[in-house]
């Protein structure tokens, strides 16, 4: 086990030595980004709808083809389709559909999910 310090939240945590992509155990920030798109860090509130229910969420970062958010509730399974409602400063407001690519538990009641945009 190694002690690592997250570049996003600045907190230390233990991580197993492996070749798998490393992410912070506390805020789910990825250390090594293998995505082709440049991600823009932007924290703002938003809402997403899943199965006729609205959930408040916190946008952490986004790119041309995806976004990462934090939310409370139930963990989204990979392949779940959601409608994301943006506030006007980001993408001039509006709603778009996205599909969950991955999800992980950040704390007992908070989850982080990576979504791929499927409509704009």
Coordinates of C-alpha atoms in Angstrom, one line a residue:
X1 CA 0.0 0.0 0.0
X2 CA 1.1 3.5 -0.8
X3 CA 0.0 6.8 0.6
X4 CA -1.2 9.1 -2.1
X5 CA -2.4 12.7 -2.1
X6 CA -5.2 13.7 -4.3
X7 CA -4.5 16.7 -6.7
X8 CA -8.2 17.6 -6.5
X9 CA -9.1 17.6 -2.8
X10 CA -5.6 17.6 -1.3
X11 CA -6.4 14.8 1.1
X12 CA -4.2 11.7 1.7
X13 CA -5.4 8.1 1.4
X14 CA -4.0 4.6 1.0
X15 CA -3.9 3.0 -2.4
X16 CA -2.9 -0.5 -3.5
X17 CA 0.0 -0.7 -5.9
X18 CA -1.5 -1.8 -9.3
X19 CA -1.6 -0.9 -13.0
X20 CA -5.3 0.0 -12.8
X21 CA -6.3 3.6 -13.2
X22 CA -6.0 5.3 -9.8
X23 CA -8.8 7.5 -8.4
X24 CA -9.1 9.3 -5.1
X25 CA -10.8 7.3 -2.5
X26 CA -12.5 10.4 -1.1
X27 CA -13.6 12.6 -4.1
X28 CA -13.3 10.1 -7.0
X29 CA -10.9 12.3 -9.0
X30 CA -9.0 10.2 -11.6
X31 CA -5.2 10.7 -11.4
X32 CA -4.5 9.4 -14.9
X33 CA -6.9 10.6 -17.5
X34 CA -7.1 8.3 -20.6
X35 CA -9.9 10.3 -22.2
X36 CA -9.3 12.0 -25.5
X37 CA -11.4 15.0 -24.7
X38 CA -10.1 17.8 -22.6
X39 CA -12.1 18.0 -19.4
X40 CA -13.1 21.4 -17.9
X41 CA -13.4 21.5 -14.1
X42 CA -16.6 23.3 -13.2
X43 CA -18.5 23.0 -10.0
X44 CA -22.1 24.0 -10.2
X45 CA -25.5 22.6 -9.2
X46 CA -27.7 20.8 -11.7
X47 CA -30.6 18.3 -11.7
X48 CA -31.0 15.0 -13.5
X49 CA -34.1 12.9 -14.0
X50 CA -34.1 9.2 -13.8
X51 CA -37.2 7.0 -13.8
X52 CA -39.6 9.9 -13.4
X53 CA -37.8 11.3 -10.4
X54 CA -35.5 14.4 -10.1
X55 CA -32.3 14.3 -8.2
X56 CA -30.2 17.4 -7.3
X57 CA -26.5 16.9 -8.2
X58 CA -23.2 18.7 -8.3
X59 CA -21.3 18.9 -11.6
X60 CA -17.6 18.3 -11.0
X61 CA -16.2 18.5 -14.6
X62 CA -17.3 18.1 -18.2
X63 CA -16.0 17.7 -21.7
X64 CA -17.5 17.8 -25.2
X65 CA -18.8 14.2 -24.9
X66 CA -19.3 13.7 -21.1
X67 CA -19.6 14.9 -17.6
X68 CA -18.9 13.8 -14.0
X69 CA -21.3 14.5 -11.1
X70 CA -21.8 13.8 -7.4
X71 CA -25.3 13.1 -6.0
X72 CA -27.2 11.5 -3.2
X73 CA -29.7 8.7 -3.6
X74 CA -29.2 5.4 -5.4
X75 CA -26.2 4.5 -7.5
X76 CA -26.8 4.7 -11.3
X77 CA -26.0 1.4 -13.0
X78 CA -23.9 1.5 -16.2
X79 CA -26.2 2.0 -19.1
X80 CA -28.8 4.0 -17.2
X81 CA -30.2 6.8 -19.4
X82 CA -30.8 10.1 -17.6
X83 CA -32.0 13.6 -18.6
X84 CA -29.6 16.3 -17.3
X85 CA -31.0 19.8 -16.8
X86 CA -28.3 22.4 -16.8
X87 CA -28.6 25.9 -15.3
X88 CA -28.2 28.8 -17.8
X89 CA -24.5 29.6 -17.3
X90 CA -23.5 26.2 -18.6
X91 CA -24.5 25.3 -22.2
X92 CA -27.1 28.1 -22.1
X93 CA -29.4 26.1 -19.9
X94 CA -31.7 23.4 -21.2
X95 CA -31.8 19.6 -21.0
X96 CA -29.9 16.8 -22.7
X97 CA -29.8 13.0 -22.4
X98 CA -26.8 11.1 -21.2
X99 CA -25.9 7.5 -20.3
X100 CA -24.1 6.4 -17.2
X101 CA -20.7 4.8 -18.1
X102 CA -19.5 4.2 -14.5
X103 CA -20.6 4.9 -10.9
X104 CA -18.9 4.6 -7.6
X105 CA -19.7 5.2 -3.9
X106 CA -17.9 8.2 -2.5
X107 CA -19.5 7.9 1.0
X108 CA -22.4 5.9 2.4
X109 CA -25.0 8.2 0.9
X110 CA -23.1 10.0 -1.9
X111 CA -22.2 8.7 -5.4
X112 CA -20.1 9.8 -8.3
X113 CA -21.0 9.0 -11.9
X114 CA -19.4 9.5 -15.3
X115 CA -22.0 10.2 -18.0
X116 CA -21.6 10.2 -21.8
X117 CA -23.7 12.7 -23.6
X118 CA -26.0 11.1 -26.2
X119 CA -27.9 14.2 -27.3
X120 CA -27.2 18.0 -27.4

